[in-house]
Short mmCIF file of C-alpha atoms and ligand atoms in Angstrom, two decimals:
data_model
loop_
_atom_site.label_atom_id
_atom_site.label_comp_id
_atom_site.label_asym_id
_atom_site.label_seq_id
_atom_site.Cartn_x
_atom_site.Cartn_y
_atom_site.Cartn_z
CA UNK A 1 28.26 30.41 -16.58
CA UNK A 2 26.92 28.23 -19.29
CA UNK A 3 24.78 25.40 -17.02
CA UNK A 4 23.70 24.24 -20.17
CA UNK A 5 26.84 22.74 -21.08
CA UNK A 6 27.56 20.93 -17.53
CA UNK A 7 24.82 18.74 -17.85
CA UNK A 8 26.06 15.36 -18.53
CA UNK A 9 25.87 13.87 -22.33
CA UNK A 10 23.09 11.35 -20.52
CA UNK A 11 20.99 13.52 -19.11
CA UNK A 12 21.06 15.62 -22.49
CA UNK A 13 19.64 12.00 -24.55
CA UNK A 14 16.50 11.82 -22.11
CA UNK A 15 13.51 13.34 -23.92
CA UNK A 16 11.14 15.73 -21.86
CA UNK A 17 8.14 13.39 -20.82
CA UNK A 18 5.46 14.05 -24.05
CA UNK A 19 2.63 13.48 -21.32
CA UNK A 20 4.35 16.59 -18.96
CA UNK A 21 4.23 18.47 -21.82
CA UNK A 22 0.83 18.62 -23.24
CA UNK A 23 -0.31 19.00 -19.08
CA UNK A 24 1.81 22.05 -19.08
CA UNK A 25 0.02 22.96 -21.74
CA UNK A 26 -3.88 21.90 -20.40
CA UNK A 27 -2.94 23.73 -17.08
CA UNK A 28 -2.52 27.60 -18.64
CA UNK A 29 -6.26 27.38 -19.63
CA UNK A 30 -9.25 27.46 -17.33
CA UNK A 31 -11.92 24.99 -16.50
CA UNK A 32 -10.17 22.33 -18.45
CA UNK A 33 -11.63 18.71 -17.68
CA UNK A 34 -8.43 16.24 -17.40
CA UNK A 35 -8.78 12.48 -18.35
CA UNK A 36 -5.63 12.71 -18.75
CA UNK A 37 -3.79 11.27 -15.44
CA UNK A 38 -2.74 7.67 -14.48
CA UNK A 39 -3.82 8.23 -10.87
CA UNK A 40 -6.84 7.30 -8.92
CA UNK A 41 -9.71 9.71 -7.70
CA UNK A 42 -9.86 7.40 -4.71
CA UNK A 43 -8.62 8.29 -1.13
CA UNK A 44 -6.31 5.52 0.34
CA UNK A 45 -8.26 3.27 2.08
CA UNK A 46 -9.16 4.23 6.27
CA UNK A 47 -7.24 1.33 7.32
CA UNK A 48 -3.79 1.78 5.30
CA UNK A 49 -4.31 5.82 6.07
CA UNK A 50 -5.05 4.75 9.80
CA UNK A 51 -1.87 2.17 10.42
CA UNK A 52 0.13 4.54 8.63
CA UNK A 53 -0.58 7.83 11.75
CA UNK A 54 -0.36 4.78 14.37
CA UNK A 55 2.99 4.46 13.43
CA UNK A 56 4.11 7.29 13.23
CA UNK A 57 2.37 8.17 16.86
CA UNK A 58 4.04 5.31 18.48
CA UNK A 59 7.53 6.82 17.27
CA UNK A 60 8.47 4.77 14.41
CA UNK A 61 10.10 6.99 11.94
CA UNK A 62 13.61 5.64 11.41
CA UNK A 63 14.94 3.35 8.97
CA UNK A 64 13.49 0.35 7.84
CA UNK A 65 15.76 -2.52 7.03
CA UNK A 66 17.23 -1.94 3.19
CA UNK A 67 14.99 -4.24 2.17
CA UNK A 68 12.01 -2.93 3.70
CA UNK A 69 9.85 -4.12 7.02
CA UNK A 70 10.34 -8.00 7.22
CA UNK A 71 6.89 -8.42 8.21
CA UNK A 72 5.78 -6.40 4.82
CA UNK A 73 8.17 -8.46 2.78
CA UNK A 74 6.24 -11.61 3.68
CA UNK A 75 2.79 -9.87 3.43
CA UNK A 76 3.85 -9.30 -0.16
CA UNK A 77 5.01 -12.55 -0.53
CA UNK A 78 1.66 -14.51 0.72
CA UNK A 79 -0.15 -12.14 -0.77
CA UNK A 80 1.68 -13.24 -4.47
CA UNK A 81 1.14 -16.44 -3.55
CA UNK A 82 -2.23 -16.20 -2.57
CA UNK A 83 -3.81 -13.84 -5.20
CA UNK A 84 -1.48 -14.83 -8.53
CA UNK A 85 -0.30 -18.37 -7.22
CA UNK A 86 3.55 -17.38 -7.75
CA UNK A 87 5.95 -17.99 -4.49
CA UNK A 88 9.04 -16.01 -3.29
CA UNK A 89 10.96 -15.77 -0.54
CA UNK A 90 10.23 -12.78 1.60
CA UNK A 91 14.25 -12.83 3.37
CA UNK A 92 15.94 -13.39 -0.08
CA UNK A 93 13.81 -12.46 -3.13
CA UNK A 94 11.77 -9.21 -2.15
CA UNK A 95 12.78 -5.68 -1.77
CA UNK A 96 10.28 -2.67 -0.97
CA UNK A 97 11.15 0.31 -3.13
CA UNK A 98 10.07 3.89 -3.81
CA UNK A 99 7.12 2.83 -5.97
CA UNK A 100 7.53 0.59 -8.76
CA UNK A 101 9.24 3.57 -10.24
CA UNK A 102 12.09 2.39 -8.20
CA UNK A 103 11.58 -0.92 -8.84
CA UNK A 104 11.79 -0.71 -12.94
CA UNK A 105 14.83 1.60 -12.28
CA UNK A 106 16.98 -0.51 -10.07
CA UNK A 107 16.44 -3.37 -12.44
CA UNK A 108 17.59 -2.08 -15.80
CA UNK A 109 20.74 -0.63 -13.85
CA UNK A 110 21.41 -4.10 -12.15
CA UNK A 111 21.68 -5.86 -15.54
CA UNK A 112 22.08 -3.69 -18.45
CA UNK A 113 25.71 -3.11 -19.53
CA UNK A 114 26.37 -0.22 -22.30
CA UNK A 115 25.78 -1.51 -25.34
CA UNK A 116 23.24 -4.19 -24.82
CA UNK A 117 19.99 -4.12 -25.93
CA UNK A 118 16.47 -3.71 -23.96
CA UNK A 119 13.39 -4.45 -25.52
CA UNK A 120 10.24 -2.31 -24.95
CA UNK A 121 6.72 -2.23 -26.22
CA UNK A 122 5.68 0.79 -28.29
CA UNK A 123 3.13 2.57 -27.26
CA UNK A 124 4.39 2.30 -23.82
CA UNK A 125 4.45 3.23 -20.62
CA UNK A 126 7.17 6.44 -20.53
CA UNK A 127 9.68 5.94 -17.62
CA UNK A 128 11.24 3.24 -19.40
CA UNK A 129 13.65 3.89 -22.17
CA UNK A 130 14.78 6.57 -19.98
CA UNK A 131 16.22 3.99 -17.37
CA UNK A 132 17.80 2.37 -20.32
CA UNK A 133 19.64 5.70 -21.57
CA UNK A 134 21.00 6.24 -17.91
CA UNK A 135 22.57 3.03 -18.27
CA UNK A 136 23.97 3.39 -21.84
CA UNK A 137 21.97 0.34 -23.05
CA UNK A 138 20.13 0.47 -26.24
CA UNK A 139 16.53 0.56 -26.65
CA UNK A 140 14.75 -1.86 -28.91
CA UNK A 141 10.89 -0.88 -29.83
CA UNK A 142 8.58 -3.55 -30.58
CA UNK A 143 5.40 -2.13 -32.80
CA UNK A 144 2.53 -3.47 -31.27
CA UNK A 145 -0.88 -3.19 -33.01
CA UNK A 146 -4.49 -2.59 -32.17
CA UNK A 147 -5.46 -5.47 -34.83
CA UNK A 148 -3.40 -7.98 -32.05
CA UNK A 149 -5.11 -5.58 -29.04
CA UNK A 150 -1.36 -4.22 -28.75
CA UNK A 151 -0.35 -7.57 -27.48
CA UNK A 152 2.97 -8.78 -27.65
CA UNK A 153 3.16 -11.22 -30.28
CA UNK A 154 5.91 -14.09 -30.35
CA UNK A 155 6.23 -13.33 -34.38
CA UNK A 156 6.99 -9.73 -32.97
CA UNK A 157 8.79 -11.29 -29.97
CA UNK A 158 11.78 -13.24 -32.15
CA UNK A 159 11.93 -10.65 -34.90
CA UNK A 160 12.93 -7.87 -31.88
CA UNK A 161 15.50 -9.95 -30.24
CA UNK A 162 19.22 -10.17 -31.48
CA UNK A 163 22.44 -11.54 -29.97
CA UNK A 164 22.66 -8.27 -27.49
CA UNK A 165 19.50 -8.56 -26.15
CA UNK A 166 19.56 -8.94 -22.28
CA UNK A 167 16.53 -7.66 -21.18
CA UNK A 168 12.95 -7.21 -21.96
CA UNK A 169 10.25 -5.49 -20.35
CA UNK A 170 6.62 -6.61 -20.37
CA UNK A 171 3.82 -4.23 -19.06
CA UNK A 172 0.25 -6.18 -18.86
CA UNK A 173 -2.35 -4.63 -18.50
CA UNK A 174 -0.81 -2.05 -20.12
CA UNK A 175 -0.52 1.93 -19.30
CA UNK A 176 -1.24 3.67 -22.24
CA UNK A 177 -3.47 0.81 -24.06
CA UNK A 178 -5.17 -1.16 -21.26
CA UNK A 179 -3.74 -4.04 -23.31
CA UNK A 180 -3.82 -7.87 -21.86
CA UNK A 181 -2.27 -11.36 -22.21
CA UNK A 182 -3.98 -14.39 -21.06
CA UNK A 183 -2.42 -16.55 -19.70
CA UNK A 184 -2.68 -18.27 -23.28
CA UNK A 185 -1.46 -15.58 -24.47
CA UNK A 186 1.83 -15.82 -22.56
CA UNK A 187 2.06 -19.38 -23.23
CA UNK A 188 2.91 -18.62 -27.20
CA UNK A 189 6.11 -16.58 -25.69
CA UNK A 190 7.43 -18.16 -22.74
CA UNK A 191 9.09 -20.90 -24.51
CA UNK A 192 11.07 -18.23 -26.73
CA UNK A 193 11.83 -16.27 -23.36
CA UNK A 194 13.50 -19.47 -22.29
CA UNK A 195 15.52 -20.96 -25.08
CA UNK A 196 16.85 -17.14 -25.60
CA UNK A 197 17.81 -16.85 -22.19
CA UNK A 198 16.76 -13.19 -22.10
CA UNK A 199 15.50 -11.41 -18.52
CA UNK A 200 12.27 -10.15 -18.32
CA UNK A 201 10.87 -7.56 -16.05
CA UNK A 202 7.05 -7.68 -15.83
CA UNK A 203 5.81 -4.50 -14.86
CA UNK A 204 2.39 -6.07 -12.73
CA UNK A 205 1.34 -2.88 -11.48
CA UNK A 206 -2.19 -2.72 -12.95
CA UNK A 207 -2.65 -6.48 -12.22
CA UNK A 208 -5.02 -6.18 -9.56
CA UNK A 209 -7.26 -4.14 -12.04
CA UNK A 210 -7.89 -6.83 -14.67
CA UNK A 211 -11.43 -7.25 -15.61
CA UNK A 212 -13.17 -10.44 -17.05
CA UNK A 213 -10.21 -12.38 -17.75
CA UNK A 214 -7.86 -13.66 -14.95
CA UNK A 215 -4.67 -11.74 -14.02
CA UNK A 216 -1.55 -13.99 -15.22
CA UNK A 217 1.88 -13.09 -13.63
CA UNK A 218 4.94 -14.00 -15.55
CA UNK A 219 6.45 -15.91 -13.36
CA UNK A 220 3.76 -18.43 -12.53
CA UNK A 221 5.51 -20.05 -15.60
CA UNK A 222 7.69 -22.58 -14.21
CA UNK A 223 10.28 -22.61 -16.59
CA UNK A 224 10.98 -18.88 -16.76
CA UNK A 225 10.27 -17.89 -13.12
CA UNK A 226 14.28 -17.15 -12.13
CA UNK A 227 14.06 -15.47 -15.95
CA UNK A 228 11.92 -12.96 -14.70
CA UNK A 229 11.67 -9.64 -12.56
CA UNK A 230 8.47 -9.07 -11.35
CA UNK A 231 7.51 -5.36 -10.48
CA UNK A 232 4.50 -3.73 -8.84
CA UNK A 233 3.50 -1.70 -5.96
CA UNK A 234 0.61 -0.17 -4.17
CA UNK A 235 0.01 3.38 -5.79
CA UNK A 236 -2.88 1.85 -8.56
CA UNK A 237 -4.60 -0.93 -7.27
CA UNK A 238 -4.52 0.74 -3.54
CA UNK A 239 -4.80 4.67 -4.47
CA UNK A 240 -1.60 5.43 -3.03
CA UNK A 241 0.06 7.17 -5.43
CA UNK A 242 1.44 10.08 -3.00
CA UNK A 243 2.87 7.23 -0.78
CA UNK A 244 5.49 6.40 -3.05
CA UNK A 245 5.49 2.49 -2.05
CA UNK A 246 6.28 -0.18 -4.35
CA UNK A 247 8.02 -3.93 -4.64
CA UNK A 248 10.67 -5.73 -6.53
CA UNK A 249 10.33 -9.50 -6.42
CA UNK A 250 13.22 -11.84 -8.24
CA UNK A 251 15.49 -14.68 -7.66
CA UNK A 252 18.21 -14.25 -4.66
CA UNK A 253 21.06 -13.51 -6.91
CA UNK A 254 19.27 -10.76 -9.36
CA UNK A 255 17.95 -9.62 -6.16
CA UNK A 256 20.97 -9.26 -4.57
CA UNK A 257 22.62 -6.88 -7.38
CA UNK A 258 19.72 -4.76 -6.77
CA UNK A 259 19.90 -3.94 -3.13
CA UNK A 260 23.51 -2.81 -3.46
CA UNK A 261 22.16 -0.21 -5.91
CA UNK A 262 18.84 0.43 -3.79
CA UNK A 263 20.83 0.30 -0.49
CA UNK A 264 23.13 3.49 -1.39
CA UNK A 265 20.28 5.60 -3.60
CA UNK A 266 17.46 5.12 -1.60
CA UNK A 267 18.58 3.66 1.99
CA UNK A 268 14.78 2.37 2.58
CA UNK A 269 11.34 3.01 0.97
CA UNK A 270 9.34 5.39 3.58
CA UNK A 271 8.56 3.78 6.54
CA UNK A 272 4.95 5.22 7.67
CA UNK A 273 3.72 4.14 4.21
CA UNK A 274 4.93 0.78 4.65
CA UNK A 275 3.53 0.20 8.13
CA UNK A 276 -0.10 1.42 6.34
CA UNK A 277 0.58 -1.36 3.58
CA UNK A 278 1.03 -4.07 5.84
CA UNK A 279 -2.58 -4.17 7.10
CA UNK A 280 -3.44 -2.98 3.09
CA UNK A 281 -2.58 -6.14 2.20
CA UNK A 282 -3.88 -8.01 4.87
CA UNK A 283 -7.20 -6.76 4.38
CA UNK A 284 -8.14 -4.04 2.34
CA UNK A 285 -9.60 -6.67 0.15
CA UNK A 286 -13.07 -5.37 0.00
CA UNK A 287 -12.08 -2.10 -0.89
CA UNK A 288 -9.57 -3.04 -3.83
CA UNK A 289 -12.73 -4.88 -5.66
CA UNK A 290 -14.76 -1.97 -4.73
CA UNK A 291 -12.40 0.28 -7.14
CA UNK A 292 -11.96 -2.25 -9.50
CA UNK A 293 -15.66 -2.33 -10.17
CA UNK A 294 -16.02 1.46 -10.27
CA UNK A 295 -12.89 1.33 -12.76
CA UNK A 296 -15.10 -1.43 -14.77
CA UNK A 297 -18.70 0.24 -14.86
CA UNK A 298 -16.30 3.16 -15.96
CA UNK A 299 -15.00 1.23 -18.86
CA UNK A 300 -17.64 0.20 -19.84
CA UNK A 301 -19.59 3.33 -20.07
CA UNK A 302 -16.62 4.88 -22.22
CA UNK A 303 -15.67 1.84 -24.91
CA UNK A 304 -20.07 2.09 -25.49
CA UNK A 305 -19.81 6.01 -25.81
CA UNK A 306 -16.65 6.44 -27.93
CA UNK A 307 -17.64 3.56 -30.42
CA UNK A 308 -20.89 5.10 -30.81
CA UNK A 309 -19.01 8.20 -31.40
CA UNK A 310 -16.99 6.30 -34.41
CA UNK A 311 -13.64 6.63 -32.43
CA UNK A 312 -12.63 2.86 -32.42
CA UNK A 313 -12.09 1.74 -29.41
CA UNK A 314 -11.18 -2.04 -28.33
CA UNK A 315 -12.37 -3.03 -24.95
CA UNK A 316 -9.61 -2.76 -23.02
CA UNK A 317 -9.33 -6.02 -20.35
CA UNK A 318 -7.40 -4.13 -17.82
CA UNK A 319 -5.73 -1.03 -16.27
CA UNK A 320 -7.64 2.32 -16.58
CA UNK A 321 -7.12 3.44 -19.79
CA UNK A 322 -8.76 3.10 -23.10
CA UNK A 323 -7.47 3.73 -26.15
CA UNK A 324 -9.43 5.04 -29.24
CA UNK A 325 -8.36 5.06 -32.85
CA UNK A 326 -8.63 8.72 -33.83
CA UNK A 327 -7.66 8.16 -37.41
CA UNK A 328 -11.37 8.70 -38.70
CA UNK A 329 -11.17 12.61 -38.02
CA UNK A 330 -8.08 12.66 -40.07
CA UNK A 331 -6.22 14.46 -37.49
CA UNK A 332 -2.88 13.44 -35.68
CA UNK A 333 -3.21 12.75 -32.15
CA UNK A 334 -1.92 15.97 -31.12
CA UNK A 335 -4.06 17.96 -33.42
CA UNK A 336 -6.61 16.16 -32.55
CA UNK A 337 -5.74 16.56 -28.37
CA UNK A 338 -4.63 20.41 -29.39
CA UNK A 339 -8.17 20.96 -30.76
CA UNK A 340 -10.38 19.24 -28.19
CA UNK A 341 -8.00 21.05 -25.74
CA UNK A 342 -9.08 24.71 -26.98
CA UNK A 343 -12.79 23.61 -28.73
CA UNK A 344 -13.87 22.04 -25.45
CA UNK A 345 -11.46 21.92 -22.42
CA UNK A 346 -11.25 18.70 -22.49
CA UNK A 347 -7.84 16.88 -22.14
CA UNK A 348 -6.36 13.55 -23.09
CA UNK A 349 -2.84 12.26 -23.37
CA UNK A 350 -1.99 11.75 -27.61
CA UNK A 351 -0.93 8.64 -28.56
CA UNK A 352 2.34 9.22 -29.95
CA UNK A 353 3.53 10.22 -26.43
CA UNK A 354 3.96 6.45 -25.67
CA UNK A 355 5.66 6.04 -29.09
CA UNK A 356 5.31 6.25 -32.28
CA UNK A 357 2.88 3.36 -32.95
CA UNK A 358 0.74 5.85 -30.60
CA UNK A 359 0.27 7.61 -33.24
CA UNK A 360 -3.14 7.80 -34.72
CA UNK A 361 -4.56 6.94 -31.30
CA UNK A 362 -5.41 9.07 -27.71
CA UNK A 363 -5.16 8.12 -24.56
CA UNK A 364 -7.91 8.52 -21.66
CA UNK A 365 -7.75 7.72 -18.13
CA UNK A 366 -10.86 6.59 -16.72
CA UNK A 367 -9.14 6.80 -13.18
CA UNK A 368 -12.12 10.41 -13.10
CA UNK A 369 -15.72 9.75 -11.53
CA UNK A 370 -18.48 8.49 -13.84
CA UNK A 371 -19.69 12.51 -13.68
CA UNK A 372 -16.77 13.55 -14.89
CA UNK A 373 -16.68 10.91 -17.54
CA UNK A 374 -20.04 11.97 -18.29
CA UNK A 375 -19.43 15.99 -19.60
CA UNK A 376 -16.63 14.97 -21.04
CA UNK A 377 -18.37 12.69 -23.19
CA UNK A 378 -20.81 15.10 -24.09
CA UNK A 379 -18.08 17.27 -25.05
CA UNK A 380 -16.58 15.21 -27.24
CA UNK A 381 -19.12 14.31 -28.80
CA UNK A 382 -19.61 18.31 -29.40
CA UNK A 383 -16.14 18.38 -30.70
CA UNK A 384 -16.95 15.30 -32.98
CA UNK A 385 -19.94 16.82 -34.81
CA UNK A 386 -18.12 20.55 -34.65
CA UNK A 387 -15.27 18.54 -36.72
CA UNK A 388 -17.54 17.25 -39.34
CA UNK A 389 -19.67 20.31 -40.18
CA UNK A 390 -16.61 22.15 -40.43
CA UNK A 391 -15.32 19.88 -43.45
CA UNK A 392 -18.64 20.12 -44.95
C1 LIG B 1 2.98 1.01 -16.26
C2 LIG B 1 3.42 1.73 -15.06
N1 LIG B 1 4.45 1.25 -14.36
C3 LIG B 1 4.91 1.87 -13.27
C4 LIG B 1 4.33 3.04 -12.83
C5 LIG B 1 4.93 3.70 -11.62
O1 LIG B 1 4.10 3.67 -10.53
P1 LIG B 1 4.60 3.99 -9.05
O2 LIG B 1 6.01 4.43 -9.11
O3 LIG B 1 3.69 5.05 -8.56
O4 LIG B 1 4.44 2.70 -8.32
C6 LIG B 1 3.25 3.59 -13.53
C7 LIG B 1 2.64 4.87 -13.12
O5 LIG B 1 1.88 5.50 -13.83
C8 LIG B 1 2.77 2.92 -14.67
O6 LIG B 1 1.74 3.36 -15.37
#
């Protein structure tokens, strides 16, 4: 039988991931140092880990409600409130979901309709325009550039959106570019979010990793809060990728249309994990900071080394990426991740996987110990100096 031709016309539009396919690449050779993945090196902290088998010994492996544990709900709730000073309800306007995956998923098929358009940045993270195929909405790039830090611009803002626009998703700090807004940053675009009426998800999942400027959420803005759909979850900022655990938080009635569609794919988010992220939030505190300041020494070890290197490289105020301008070496990003691949084993994510204003650029995750870092540094820089002697 010809399988090929059963799969359905939407499945057939969604692009193999361009990150998947340089791994499957990296993983056929040997020895190959990887700063290529999104995920942290650290264990889950004991006391998540520990609340999670306590659980699970006392017997409590069925459902949660759809929504998730109550008592997680308005952990998650305080601990918006508390940490990014924005309040929802944790009976009406919260939903655990299966990572913020789930989260960014559940949203775009709540509101988009076919034919109306989505705005995303470009570079960007990946799992999103494929959410907005699935739903036969139309994706709408914005170009960011590293001369604005890849910030989203309003100039960029108004020239993207258009009389189908319904939704637009935000990602700050940013997976691929470690990008930021300010909270004065925000400020320039909130009032166009408002008088265009649009809905916009924020994708907060590397908030908890910002460095020297203050973590803004969206929807501490007043006048756009019901406007927007905030998303996060506990796989960066908590190393618990593997537990699959993440939250949607919006106004009752955007809220609502999601749990019908969460409620019949997913029934309920795990419930060991959530049990573990209950006492997570309520006071894993030390060791979130912990991370975040081995993320930070991190960063800044890596900005110093690659500019020294002459690979441009902004400092990046959050997430655990940076994001070097490879254009110097007058390579594309995948020759140049192609080459460093075979010269030195050393693997990192091009730019134009994220988009096509990737292009020029590489990503590396800094989510790898400081050793780690360290040889892979020095084989760059062996990579660097092997480059120029060969166009002498
Ligand atoms: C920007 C961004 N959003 C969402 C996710 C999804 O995270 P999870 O589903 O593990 O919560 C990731 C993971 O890499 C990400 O980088």
């Amino acid at each position: 039988m010809d399988y090929e031709s059963l799969i359905s016309d939407k499945a057939k539009a969604i692009k193999p991931s361009g990150i998947r396919k340089f791994f499957d690449l990296a993983n056929q050779i040997e020895g190959v140092i990887s700063l290529g993945v999104g995920e942290p090196d650290f264990t889950t902290p004991w006391t998540i880990r520990e609340s999670a088998i306590y659980s699970i010994e006392k017997g409590r492996t069925f459902y949660t409600a759809n929504k998730g544990l109550l008592e997680l709900r308005q952990e998650i709730c305080r601990y918006y409130d508390e940490r990014f000073h924005v309040k929802y309800d944790p009976e009406k306007e919260c939903i655990v979901t299966v990572g913020g995956s789930e989260g960014i998923d559940i949203a775009v098929r709540a509101l988009l309709n076919p034919g109306e358009e989505m705005i995303i940045m470009d570079p960007g993270y990946v799992a999103y325009e494929p959410s907005i195929i699935l739903s036969g909405g139309t994706p709408v790039r914005v170009h960011l550039e590293e001369k604005d830090e890849f910030k989203l611009t309003p100039e960029k803002l108004k020239e993207a959106i258009s009389d189908k626009t319904k939704l637009l998703l935000i990602n700050y700090p940013s997976n691929p570019t470690g990008g930021f807004m300010s909270r004065e940053d925000y400020a320039k675009i909130v009032p166009i979010i408002k008088e265009s009426g649009i809905i916009v998800i924020s994708d907060e999942i590397y908030g908890e990793l910002s460095y020297e400027q203050e973590f803004c959420s969206l929807a501490s803005f007043d006048e756009i809060k019901d406007q927007v759909i905030t998303i996060s979850g506990f796989s960066k900022a908590f190393a618990m990728t593997g537990w699959r655990l993440g939250y949607v938080l919006a106004n009752p009635i955007l809220t609502k249309a999601m749990v019908k569609i969460h409620q019949y794919v997913i029934m309920s988010a795990p419930t060991a994990p959530q049990y573990g992220a209950i006492d997570g939030l309520r006071s894993c505190r030390d060791e979130v900071e912990e991370m975040r300041e081995a993320y930070l020494s991190r960063r800044n070890y890596l900005v110093k080394e690659l500019n020294d290197m002459g690979l441009t490289t902004f400092k990046p105020q959050g997430a655990f990426y940076v994001f070097p301008s490879i254009q110097s070496t007058g390579l594309t990003s995948e020759e140049f991740c192609n080459k460093l691949l075979e010269d030195q084993k050393v693997a990192c994510v091009p730019g134009n996987a994220f988009g096509e204003s990737g292009e020029g650029f590489v990503r590396i995750s800094y989510a790898y110990s400081l050793e780690e870092l360290k040889i892979a540094m020095e084989k760059m820089r062996i990579f660097l100096d092997n480059l120029k002697k060969n166009a002498k």
